[in-house]
mmCIF file of C-alpha atoms and ligand atoms in Angstrom:
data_model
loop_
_atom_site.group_PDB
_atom_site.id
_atom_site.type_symbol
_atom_site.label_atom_id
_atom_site.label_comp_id
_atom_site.label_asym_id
_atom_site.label_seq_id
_atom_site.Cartn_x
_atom_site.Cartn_y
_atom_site.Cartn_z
ATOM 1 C CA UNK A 1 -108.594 -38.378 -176.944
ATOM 2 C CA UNK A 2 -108.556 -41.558 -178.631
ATOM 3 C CA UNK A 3 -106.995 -43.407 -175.479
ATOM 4 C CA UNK A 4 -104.928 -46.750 -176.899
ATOM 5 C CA UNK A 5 -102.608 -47.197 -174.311
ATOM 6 C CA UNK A 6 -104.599 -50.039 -172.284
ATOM 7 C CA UNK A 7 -107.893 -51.263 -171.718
ATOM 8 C CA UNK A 8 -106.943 -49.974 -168.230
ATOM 9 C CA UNK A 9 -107.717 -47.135 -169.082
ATOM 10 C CA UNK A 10 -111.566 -47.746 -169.257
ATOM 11 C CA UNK A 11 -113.990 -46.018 -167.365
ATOM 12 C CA UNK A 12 -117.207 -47.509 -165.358
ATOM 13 C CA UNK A 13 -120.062 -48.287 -167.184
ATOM 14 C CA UNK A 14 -123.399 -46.129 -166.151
ATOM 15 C CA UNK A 15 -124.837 -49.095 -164.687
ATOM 16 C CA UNK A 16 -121.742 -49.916 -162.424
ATOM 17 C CA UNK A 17 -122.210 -46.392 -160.968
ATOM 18 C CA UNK A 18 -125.662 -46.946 -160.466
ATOM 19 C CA UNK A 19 -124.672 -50.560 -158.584
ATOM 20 C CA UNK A 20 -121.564 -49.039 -156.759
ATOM 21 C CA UNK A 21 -123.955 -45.757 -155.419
ATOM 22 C CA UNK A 22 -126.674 -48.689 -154.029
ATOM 23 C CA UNK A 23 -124.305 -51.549 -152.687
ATOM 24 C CA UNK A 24 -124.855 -53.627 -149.621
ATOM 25 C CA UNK A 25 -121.634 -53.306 -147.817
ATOM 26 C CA UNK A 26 -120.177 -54.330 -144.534
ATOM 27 C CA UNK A 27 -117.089 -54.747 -143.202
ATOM 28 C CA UNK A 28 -114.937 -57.609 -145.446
ATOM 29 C CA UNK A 29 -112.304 -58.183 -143.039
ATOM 30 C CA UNK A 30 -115.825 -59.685 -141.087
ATOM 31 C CA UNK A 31 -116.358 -61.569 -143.865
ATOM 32 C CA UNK A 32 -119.445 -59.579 -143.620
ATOM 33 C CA UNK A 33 -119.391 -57.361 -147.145
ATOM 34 C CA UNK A 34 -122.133 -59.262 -149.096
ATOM 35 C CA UNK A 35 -121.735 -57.464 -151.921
ATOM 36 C CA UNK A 36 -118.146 -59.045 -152.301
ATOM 37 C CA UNK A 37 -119.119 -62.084 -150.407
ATOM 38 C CA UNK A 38 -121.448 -62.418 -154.087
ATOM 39 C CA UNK A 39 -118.676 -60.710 -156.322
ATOM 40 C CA UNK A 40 -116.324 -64.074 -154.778
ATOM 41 C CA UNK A 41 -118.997 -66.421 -155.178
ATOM 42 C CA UNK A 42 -120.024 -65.664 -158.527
ATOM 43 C CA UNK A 43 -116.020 -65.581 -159.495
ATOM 44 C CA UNK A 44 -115.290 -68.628 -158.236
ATOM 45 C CA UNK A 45 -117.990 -70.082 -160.219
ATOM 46 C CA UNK A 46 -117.072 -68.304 -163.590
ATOM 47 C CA UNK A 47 -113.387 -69.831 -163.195
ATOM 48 C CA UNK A 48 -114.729 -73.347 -161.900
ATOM 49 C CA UNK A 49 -112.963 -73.477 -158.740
ATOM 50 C CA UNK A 50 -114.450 -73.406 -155.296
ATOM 51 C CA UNK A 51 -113.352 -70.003 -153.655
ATOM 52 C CA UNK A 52 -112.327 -66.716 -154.642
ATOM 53 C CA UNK A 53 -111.046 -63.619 -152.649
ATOM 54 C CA UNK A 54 -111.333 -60.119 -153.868
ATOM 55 C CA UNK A 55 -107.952 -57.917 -154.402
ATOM 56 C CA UNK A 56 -107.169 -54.543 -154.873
ATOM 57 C CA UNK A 57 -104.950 -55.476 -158.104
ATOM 58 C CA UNK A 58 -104.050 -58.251 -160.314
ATOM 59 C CA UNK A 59 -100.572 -57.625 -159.061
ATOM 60 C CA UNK A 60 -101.636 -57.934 -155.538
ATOM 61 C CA UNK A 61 -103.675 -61.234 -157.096
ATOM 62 C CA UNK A 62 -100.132 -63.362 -158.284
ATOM 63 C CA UNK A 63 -98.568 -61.929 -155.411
ATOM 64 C CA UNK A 64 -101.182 -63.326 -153.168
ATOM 65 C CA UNK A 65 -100.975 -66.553 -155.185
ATOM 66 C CA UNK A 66 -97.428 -67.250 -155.425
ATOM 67 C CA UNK A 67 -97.097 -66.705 -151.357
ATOM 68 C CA UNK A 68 -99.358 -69.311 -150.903
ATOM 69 C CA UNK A 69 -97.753 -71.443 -152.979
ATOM 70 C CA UNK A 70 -94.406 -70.889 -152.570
ATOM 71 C CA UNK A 71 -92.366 -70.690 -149.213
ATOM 72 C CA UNK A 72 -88.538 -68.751 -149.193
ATOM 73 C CA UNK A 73 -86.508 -70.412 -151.231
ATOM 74 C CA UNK A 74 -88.818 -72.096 -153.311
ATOM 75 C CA UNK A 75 -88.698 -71.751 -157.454
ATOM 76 C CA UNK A 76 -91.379 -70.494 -159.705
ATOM 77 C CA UNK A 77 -91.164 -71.197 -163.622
ATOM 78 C CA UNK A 78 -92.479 -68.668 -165.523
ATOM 79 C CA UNK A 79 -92.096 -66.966 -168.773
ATOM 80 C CA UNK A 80 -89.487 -64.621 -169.364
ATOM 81 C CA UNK A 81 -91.689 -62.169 -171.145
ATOM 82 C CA UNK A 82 -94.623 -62.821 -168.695
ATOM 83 C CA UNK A 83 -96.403 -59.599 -166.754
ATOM 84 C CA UNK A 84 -95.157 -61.421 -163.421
ATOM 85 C CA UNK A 85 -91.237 -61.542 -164.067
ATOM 86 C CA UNK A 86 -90.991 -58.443 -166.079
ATOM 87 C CA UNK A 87 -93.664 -56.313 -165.011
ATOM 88 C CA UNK A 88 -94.919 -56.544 -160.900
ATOM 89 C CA UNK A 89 -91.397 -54.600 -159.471
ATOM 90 C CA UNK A 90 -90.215 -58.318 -158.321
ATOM 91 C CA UNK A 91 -92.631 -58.873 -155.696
ATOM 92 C CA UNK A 92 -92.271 -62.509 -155.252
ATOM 93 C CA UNK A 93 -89.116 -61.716 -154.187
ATOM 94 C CA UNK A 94 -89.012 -58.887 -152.545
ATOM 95 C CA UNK A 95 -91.307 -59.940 -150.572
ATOM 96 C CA UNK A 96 -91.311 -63.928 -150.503
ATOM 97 C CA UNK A 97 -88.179 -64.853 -151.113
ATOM 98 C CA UNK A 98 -89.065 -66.959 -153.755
ATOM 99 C CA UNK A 99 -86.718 -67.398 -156.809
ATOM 100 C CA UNK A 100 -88.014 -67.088 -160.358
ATOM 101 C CA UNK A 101 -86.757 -69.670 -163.029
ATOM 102 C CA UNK A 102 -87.417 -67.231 -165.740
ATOM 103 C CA UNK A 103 -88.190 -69.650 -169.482
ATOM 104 C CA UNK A 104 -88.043 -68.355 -172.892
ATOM 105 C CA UNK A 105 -91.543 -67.559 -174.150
ATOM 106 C CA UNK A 106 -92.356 -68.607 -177.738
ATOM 107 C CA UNK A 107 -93.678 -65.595 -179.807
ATOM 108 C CA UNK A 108 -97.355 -67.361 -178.878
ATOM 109 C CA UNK A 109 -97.171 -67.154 -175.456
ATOM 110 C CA UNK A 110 -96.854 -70.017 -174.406
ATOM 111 C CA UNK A 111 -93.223 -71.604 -172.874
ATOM 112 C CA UNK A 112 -91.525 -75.094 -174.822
ATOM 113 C CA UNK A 113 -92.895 -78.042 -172.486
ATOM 114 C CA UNK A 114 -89.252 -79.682 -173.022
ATOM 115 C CA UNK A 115 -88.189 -76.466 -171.487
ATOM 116 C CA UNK A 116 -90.788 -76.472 -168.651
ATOM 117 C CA UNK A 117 -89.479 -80.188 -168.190
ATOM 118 C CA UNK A 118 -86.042 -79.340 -168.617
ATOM 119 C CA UNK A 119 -86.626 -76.439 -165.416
ATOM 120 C CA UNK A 120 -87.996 -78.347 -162.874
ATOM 121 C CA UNK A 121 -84.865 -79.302 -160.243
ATOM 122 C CA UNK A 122 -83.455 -82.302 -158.998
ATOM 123 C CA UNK A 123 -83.619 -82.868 -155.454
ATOM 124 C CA UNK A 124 -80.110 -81.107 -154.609
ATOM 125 C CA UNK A 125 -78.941 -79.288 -151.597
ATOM 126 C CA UNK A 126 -77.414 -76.796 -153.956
ATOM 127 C CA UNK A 127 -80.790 -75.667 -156.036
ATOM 128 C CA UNK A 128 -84.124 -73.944 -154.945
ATOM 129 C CA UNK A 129 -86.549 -76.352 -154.657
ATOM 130 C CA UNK A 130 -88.875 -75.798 -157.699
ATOM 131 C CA UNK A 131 -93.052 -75.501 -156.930
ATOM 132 C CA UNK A 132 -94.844 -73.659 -159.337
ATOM 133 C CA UNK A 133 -95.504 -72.962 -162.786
ATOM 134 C CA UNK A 134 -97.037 -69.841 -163.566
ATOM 135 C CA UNK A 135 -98.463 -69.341 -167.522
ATOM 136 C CA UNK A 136 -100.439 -66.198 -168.473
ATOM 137 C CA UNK A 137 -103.402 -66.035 -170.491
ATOM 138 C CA UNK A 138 -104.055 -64.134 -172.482
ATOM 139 C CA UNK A 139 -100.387 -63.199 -173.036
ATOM 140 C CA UNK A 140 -99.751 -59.699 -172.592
ATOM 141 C CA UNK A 141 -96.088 -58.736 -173.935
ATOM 142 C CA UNK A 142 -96.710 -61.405 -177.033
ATOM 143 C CA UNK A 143 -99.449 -59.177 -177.984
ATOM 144 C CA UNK A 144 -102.499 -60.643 -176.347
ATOM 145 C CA UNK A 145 -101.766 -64.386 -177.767
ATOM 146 C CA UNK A 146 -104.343 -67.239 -176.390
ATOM 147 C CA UNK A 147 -103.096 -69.793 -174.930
ATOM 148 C CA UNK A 148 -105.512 -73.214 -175.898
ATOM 149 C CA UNK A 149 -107.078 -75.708 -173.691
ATOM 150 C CA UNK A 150 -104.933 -78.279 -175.116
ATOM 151 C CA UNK A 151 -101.479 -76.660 -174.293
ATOM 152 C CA UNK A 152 -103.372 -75.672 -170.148
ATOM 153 C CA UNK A 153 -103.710 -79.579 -170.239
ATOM 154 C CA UNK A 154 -99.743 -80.773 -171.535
ATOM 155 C CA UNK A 155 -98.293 -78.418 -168.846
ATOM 156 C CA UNK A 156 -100.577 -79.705 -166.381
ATOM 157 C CA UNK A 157 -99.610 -83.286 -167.108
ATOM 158 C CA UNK A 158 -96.155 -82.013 -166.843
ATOM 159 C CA UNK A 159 -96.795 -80.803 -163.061
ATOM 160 C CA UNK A 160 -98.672 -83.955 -161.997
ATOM 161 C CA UNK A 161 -95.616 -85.919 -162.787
ATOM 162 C CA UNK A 162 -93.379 -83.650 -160.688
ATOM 163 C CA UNK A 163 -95.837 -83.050 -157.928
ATOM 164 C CA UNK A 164 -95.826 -79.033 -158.922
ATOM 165 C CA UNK A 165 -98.907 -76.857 -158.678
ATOM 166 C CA UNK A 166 -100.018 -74.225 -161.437
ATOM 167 C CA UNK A 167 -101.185 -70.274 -161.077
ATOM 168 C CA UNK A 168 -102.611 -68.826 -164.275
ATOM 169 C CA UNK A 169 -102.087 -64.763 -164.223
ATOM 170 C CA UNK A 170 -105.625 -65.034 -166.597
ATOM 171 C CA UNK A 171 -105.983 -60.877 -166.272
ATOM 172 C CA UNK A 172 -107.426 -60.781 -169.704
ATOM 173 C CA UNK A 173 -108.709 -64.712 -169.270
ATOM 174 C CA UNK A 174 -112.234 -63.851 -170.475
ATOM 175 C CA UNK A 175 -110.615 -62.171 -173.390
ATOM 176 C CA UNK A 176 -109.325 -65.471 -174.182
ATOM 177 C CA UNK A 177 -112.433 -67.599 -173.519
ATOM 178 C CA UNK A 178 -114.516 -64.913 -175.683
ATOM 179 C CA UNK A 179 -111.916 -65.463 -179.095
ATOM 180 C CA UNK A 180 -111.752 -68.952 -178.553
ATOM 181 C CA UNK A 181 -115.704 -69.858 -177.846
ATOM 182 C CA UNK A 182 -115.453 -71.504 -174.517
ATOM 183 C CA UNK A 183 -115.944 -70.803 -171.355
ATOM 184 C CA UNK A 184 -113.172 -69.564 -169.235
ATOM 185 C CA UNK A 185 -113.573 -72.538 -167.489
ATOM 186 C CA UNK A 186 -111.634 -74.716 -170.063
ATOM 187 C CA UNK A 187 -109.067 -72.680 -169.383
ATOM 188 C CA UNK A 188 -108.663 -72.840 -166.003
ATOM 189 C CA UNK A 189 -109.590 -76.296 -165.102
ATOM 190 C CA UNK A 190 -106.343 -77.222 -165.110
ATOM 191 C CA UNK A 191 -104.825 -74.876 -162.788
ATOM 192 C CA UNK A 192 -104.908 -74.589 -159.007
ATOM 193 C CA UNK A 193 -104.988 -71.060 -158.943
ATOM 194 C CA UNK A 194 -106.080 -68.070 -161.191
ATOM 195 C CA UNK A 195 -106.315 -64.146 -161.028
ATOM 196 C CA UNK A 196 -108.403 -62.487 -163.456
ATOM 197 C CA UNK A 197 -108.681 -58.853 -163.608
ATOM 198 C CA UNK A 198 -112.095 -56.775 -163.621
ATOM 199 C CA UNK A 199 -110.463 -53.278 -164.098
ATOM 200 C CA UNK A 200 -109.327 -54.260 -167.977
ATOM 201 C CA UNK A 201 -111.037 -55.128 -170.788
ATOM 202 C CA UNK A 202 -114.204 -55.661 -168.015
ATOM 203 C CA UNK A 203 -113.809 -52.113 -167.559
ATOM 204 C CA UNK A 204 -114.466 -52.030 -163.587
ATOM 205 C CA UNK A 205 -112.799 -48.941 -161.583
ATOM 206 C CA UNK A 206 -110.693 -51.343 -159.657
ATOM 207 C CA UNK A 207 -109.849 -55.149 -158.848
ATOM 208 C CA UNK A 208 -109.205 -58.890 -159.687
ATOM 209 C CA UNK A 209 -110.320 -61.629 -158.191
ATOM 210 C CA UNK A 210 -107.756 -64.488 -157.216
ATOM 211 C CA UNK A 211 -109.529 -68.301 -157.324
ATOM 212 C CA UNK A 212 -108.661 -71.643 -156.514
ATOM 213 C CA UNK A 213 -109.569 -74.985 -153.552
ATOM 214 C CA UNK A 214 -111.578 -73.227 -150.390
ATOM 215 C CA UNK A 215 -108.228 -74.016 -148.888
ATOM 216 C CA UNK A 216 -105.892 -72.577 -150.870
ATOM 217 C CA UNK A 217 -108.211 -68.874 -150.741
ATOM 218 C CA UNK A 218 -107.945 -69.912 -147.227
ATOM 219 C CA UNK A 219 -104.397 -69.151 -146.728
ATOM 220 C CA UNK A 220 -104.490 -66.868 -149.674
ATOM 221 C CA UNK A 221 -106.089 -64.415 -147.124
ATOM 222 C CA UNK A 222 -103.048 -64.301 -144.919
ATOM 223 C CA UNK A 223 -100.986 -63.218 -147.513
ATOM 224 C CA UNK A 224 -103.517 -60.471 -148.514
ATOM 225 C CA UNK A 225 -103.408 -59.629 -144.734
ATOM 226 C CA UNK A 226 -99.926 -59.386 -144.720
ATOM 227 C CA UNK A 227 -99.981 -57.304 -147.924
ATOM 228 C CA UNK A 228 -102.470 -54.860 -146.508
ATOM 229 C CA UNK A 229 -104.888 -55.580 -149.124
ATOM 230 C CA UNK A 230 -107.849 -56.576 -146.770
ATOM 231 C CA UNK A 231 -110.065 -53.549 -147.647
ATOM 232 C CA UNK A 232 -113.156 -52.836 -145.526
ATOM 233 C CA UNK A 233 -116.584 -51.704 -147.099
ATOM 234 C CA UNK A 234 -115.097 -52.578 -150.442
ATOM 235 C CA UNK A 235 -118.703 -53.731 -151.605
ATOM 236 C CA UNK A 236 -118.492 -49.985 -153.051
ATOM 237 C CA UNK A 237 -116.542 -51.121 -155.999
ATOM 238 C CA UNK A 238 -116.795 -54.758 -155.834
ATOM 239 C CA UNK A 239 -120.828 -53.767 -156.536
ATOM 240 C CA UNK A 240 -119.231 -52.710 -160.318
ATOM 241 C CA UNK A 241 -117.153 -55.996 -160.640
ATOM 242 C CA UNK A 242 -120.333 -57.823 -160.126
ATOM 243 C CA UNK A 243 -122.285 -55.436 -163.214
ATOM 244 C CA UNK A 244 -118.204 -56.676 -165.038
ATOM 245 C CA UNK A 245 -119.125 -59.970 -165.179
ATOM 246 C CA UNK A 246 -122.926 -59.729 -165.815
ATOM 247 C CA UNK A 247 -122.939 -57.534 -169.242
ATOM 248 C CA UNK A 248 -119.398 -56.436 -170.060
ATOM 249 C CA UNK A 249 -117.847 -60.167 -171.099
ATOM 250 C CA UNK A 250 -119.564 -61.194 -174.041
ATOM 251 C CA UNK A 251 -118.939 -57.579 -175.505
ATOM 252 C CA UNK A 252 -114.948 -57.978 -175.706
ATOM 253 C CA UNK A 253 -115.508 -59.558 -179.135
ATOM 254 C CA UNK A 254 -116.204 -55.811 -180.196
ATOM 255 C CA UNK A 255 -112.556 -55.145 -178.643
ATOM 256 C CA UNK A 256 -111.297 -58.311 -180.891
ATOM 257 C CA UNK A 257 -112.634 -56.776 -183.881
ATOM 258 C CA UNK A 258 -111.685 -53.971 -183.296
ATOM 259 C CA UNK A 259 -108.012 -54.571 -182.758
ATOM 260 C CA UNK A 260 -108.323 -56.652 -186.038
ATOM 261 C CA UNK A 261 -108.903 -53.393 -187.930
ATOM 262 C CA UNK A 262 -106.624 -51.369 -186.154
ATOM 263 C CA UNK A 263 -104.056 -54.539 -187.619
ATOM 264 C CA UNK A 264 -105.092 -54.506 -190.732
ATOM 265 C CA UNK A 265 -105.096 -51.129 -191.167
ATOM 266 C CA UNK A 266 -101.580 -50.304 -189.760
ATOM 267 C CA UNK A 267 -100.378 -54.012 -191.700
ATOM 268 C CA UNK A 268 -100.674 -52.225 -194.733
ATOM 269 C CA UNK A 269 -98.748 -48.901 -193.895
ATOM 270 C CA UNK A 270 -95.264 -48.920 -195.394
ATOM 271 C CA UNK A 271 -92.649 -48.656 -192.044
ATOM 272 C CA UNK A 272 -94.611 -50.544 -189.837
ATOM 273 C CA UNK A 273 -93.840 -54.164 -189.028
ATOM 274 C CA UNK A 274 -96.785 -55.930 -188.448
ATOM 275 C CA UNK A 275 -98.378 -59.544 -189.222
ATOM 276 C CA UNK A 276 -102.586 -58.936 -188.365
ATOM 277 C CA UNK A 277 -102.970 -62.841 -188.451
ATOM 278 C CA UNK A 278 -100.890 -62.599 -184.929
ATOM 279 C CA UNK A 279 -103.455 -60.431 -183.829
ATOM 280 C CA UNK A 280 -106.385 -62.610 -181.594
ATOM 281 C CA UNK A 281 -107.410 -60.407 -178.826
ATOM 282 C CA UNK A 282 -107.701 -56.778 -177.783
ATOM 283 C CA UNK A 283 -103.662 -55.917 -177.717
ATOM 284 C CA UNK A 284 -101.963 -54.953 -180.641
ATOM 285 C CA UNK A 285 -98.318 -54.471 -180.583
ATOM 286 C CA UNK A 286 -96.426 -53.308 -183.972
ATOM 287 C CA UNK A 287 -92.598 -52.233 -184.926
ATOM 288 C CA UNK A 288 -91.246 -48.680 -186.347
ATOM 289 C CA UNK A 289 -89.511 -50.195 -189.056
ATOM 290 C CA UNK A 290 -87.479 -47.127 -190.034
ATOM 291 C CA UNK A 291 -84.894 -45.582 -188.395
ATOM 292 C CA UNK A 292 -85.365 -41.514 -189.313
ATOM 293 C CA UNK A 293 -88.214 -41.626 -186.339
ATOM 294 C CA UNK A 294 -88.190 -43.142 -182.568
ATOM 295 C CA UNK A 295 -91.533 -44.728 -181.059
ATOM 296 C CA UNK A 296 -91.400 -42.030 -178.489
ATOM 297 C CA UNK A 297 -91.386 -39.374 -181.453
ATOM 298 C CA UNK A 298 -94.566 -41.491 -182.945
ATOM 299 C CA UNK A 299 -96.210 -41.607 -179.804
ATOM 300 C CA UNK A 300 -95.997 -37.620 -179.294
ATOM 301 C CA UNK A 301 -96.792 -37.182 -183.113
ATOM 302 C CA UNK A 302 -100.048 -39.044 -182.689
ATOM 303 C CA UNK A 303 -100.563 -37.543 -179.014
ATOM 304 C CA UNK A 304 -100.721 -34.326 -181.041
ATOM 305 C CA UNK A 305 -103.505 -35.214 -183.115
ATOM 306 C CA UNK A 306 -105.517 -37.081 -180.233
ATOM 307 C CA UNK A 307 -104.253 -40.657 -180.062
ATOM 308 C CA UNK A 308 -102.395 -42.161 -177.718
ATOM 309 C CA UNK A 309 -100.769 -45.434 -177.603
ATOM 310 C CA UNK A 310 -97.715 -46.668 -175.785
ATOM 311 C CA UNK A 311 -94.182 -46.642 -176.899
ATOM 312 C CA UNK A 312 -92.409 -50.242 -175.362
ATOM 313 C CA UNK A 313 -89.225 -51.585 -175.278
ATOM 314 C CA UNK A 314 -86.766 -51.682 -178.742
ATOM 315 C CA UNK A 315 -88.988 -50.481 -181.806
ATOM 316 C CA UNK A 316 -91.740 -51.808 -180.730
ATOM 317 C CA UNK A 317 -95.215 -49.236 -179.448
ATOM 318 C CA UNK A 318 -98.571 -50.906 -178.016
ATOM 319 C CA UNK A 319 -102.551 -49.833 -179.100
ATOM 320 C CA UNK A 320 -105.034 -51.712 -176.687
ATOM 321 C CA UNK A 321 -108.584 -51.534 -178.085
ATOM 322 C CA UNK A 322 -111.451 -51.212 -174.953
ATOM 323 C CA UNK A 323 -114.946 -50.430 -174.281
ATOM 324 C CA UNK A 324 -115.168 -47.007 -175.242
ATOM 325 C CA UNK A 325 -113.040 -47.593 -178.720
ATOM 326 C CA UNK A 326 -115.353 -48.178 -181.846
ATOM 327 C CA UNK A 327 -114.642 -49.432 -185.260
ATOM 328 C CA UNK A 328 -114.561 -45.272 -186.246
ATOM 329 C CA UNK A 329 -112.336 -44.550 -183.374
ATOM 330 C CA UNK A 330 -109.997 -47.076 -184.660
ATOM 331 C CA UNK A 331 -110.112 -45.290 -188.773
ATOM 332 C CA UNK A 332 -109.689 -41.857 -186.807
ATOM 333 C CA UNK A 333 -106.690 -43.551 -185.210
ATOM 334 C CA UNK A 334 -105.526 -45.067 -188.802
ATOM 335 C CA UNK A 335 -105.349 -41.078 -190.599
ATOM 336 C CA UNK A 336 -103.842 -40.234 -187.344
ATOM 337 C CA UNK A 337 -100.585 -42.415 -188.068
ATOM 338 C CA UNK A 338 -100.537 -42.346 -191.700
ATOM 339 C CA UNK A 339 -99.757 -38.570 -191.412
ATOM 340 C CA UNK A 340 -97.171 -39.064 -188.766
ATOM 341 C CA UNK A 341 -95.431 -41.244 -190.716
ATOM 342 C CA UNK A 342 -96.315 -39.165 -193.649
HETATM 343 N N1 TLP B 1 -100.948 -54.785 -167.282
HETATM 344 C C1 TLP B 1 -100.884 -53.377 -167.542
HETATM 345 C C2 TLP B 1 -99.475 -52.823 -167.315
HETATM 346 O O1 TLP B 1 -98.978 -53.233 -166.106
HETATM 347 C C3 TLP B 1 -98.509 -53.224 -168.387
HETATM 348 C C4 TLP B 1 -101.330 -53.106 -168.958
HETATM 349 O O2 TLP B 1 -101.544 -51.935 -169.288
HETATM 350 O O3 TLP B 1 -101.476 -54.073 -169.738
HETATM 351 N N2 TLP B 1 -101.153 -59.464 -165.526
HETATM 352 C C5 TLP B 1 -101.209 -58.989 -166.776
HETATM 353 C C6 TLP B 1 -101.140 -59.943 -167.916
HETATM 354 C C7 TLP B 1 -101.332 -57.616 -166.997
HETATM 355 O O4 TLP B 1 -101.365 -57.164 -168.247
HETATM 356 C C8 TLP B 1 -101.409 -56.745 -165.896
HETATM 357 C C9 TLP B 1 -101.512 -55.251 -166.076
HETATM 358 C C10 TLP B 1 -101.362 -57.299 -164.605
HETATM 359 C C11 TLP B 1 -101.229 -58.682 -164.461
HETATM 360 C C12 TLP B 1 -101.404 -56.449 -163.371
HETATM 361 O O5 TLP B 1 -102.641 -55.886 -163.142
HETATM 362 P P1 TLP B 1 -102.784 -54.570 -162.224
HETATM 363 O O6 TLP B 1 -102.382 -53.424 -163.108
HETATM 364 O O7 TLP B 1 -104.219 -54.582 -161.854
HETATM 365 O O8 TLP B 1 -101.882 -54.741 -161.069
#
């Protein structure tokens, strides 16, 4: 199987077995795993803040985050196409009470900073009482757009001047960092908190890593408490998160190019609606422009010949290039849908 669906999907490398079969573990809750007492240190230092704390998911990761920074009743502003408010089964509130401000996202990820401005609430008895902005990086549902140091920066001035603080959902932030040429570090500098995931394009069995002040991971551990996301002798697969952000970062250029020919290629097939200049990452979302076939039927057509990729919402299906997907992979996938469209 040709396996397009996500770069979840991506199995540990051999050395990651190797690390996760000779970890040093003990018991976390202790603070006493060192294995993810290193995988947090060296985390924290990658995103350029001063603490991180180890999760199970990069769900569990914004959920942790947004707890912290947000009490019942409290507002979040965040996109209306972003992973948080479509995608993690309402957590925030569910489970904090906190009310999301949801804000058009433009088709390149990022939200209008008149309409981040516009959001933010007077001081009313009658309104939530707004406290976070949440952006995402890169941005999944607009096809794995980048957002640019420069735009971090404007929203950042924007919460300064309203006393708000900023979470970054960066789960594919290194995918970013690796297009742009910078380290992910420019891209979180201006944010108080950010979860990247390890179990994506870093192709680790499991986790994310949530950062931000040694205070804010502080609390940040409550909530994970609370969530029943403290694991125990999680050094086991922390140990391949570690071997994730030692060899497997620099690669995901390979996953950039690769998604570029999988663009290119379906660009030029008549029925599909696709611009490959919009394509900057690993995710590649295109449009059945013809009505005789559904994406489900496309899916299943191409299922039957070894590829998978995921049908979304309207016309629209998803391929996610990965470790594991090489430039003949992608040509394979190519004769796959120009004879089920044939
Ligand atoms: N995204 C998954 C699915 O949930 C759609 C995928 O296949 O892309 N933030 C972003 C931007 C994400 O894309 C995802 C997962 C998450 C957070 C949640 O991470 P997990 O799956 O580890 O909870």
């Amino acid at each position: 199987m040709i396996d397009l669906r996500s770069d979840t999907v991506t199995l540990p490398t051999p050395r990651m077995r190797e690390a996760m079969a000779h970890a040093e573990v003990g018991d976390d809750v202790y603070g006493e795993d060192p294995t993810i007492n290193r995988l947090e240190t060296m985390a924290a230092g990658r995103m350029g803040k001063a603490a991180g704390m180890y999760v199970p998911s990069g769900t569990m990761g914004n959920l942790t985050a947004l707890l912290t920074h947000c009490g019942r009743g409290h507002e979040v502003i965040l996109g209306d196409q972003s992973h948080t408010y479509l995608l993690e089964a309402g957590s925030y509130a569910a489970l904090g009470g906190i009310h999301p401000r949801a804000v058009p996202n433009q088709p390149d990820g990022t939200i209008n900073l008149d309409h981040i401005e516009a959001a933010i609430r007077a001081e009313d008895p009658h309104f939530p009482r707004t406290r976070l902005i949440c952006l995402e990086n890169t941005h999944n549902v607009c096809g794995g757009a980048l957002l640019h140091p420069e735009y971090m920066a404007a929203v950042r001035g924007i919460a300064e001047r309203h006393g708000l603080a900023m979470h970054l959902d960066g789960a594919r932030v290194f995918n970013a960092a690796v297009a742009l040429g910078v380290p992910a570090t420019e891209l979180t500098k201006d944010v108080d908190s950010v979860t990247f995931c390890l179990s994506k394009g870093l192709s680790a069995p499991v986790g994310s890593v949530l950062c931000g002040s040694e205070d804010f991971i502080y609390e940040a551990r409550r909530a994970r408490k609370a969530l029943g996301g403290s694991m125990r002798q999680a050094g086991i697969i922390a140990a391949a998160g570690i071997v994730a952000l030692e060899e497997m970062v620099d690669r995901l250029a390979e996953d950039h190019a690769t998604a570029k020919r999988l663009a290119e290629g379906l660009a030029s097939m008549p029925g599909i609606g696709l611009d490959p200049d919009t394509v900057e990452t690993d995710i590649v979302f295109f449009e059945l422009a013809r009505d005789d076939m559904t994406p489900d039927e496309l899916s299943e057509a191409l299922r039957e010949q070894g590829v998978l990729v995921s049908p979304k919402s309207g016309r629209r299906l998803r391929a996610v290039t990965h470790y594991g997907i090489d430039a003949e992979d992608i040509d394979t996938a190519l004769s796959a849908l120009r004879q089920a469209l044939a």
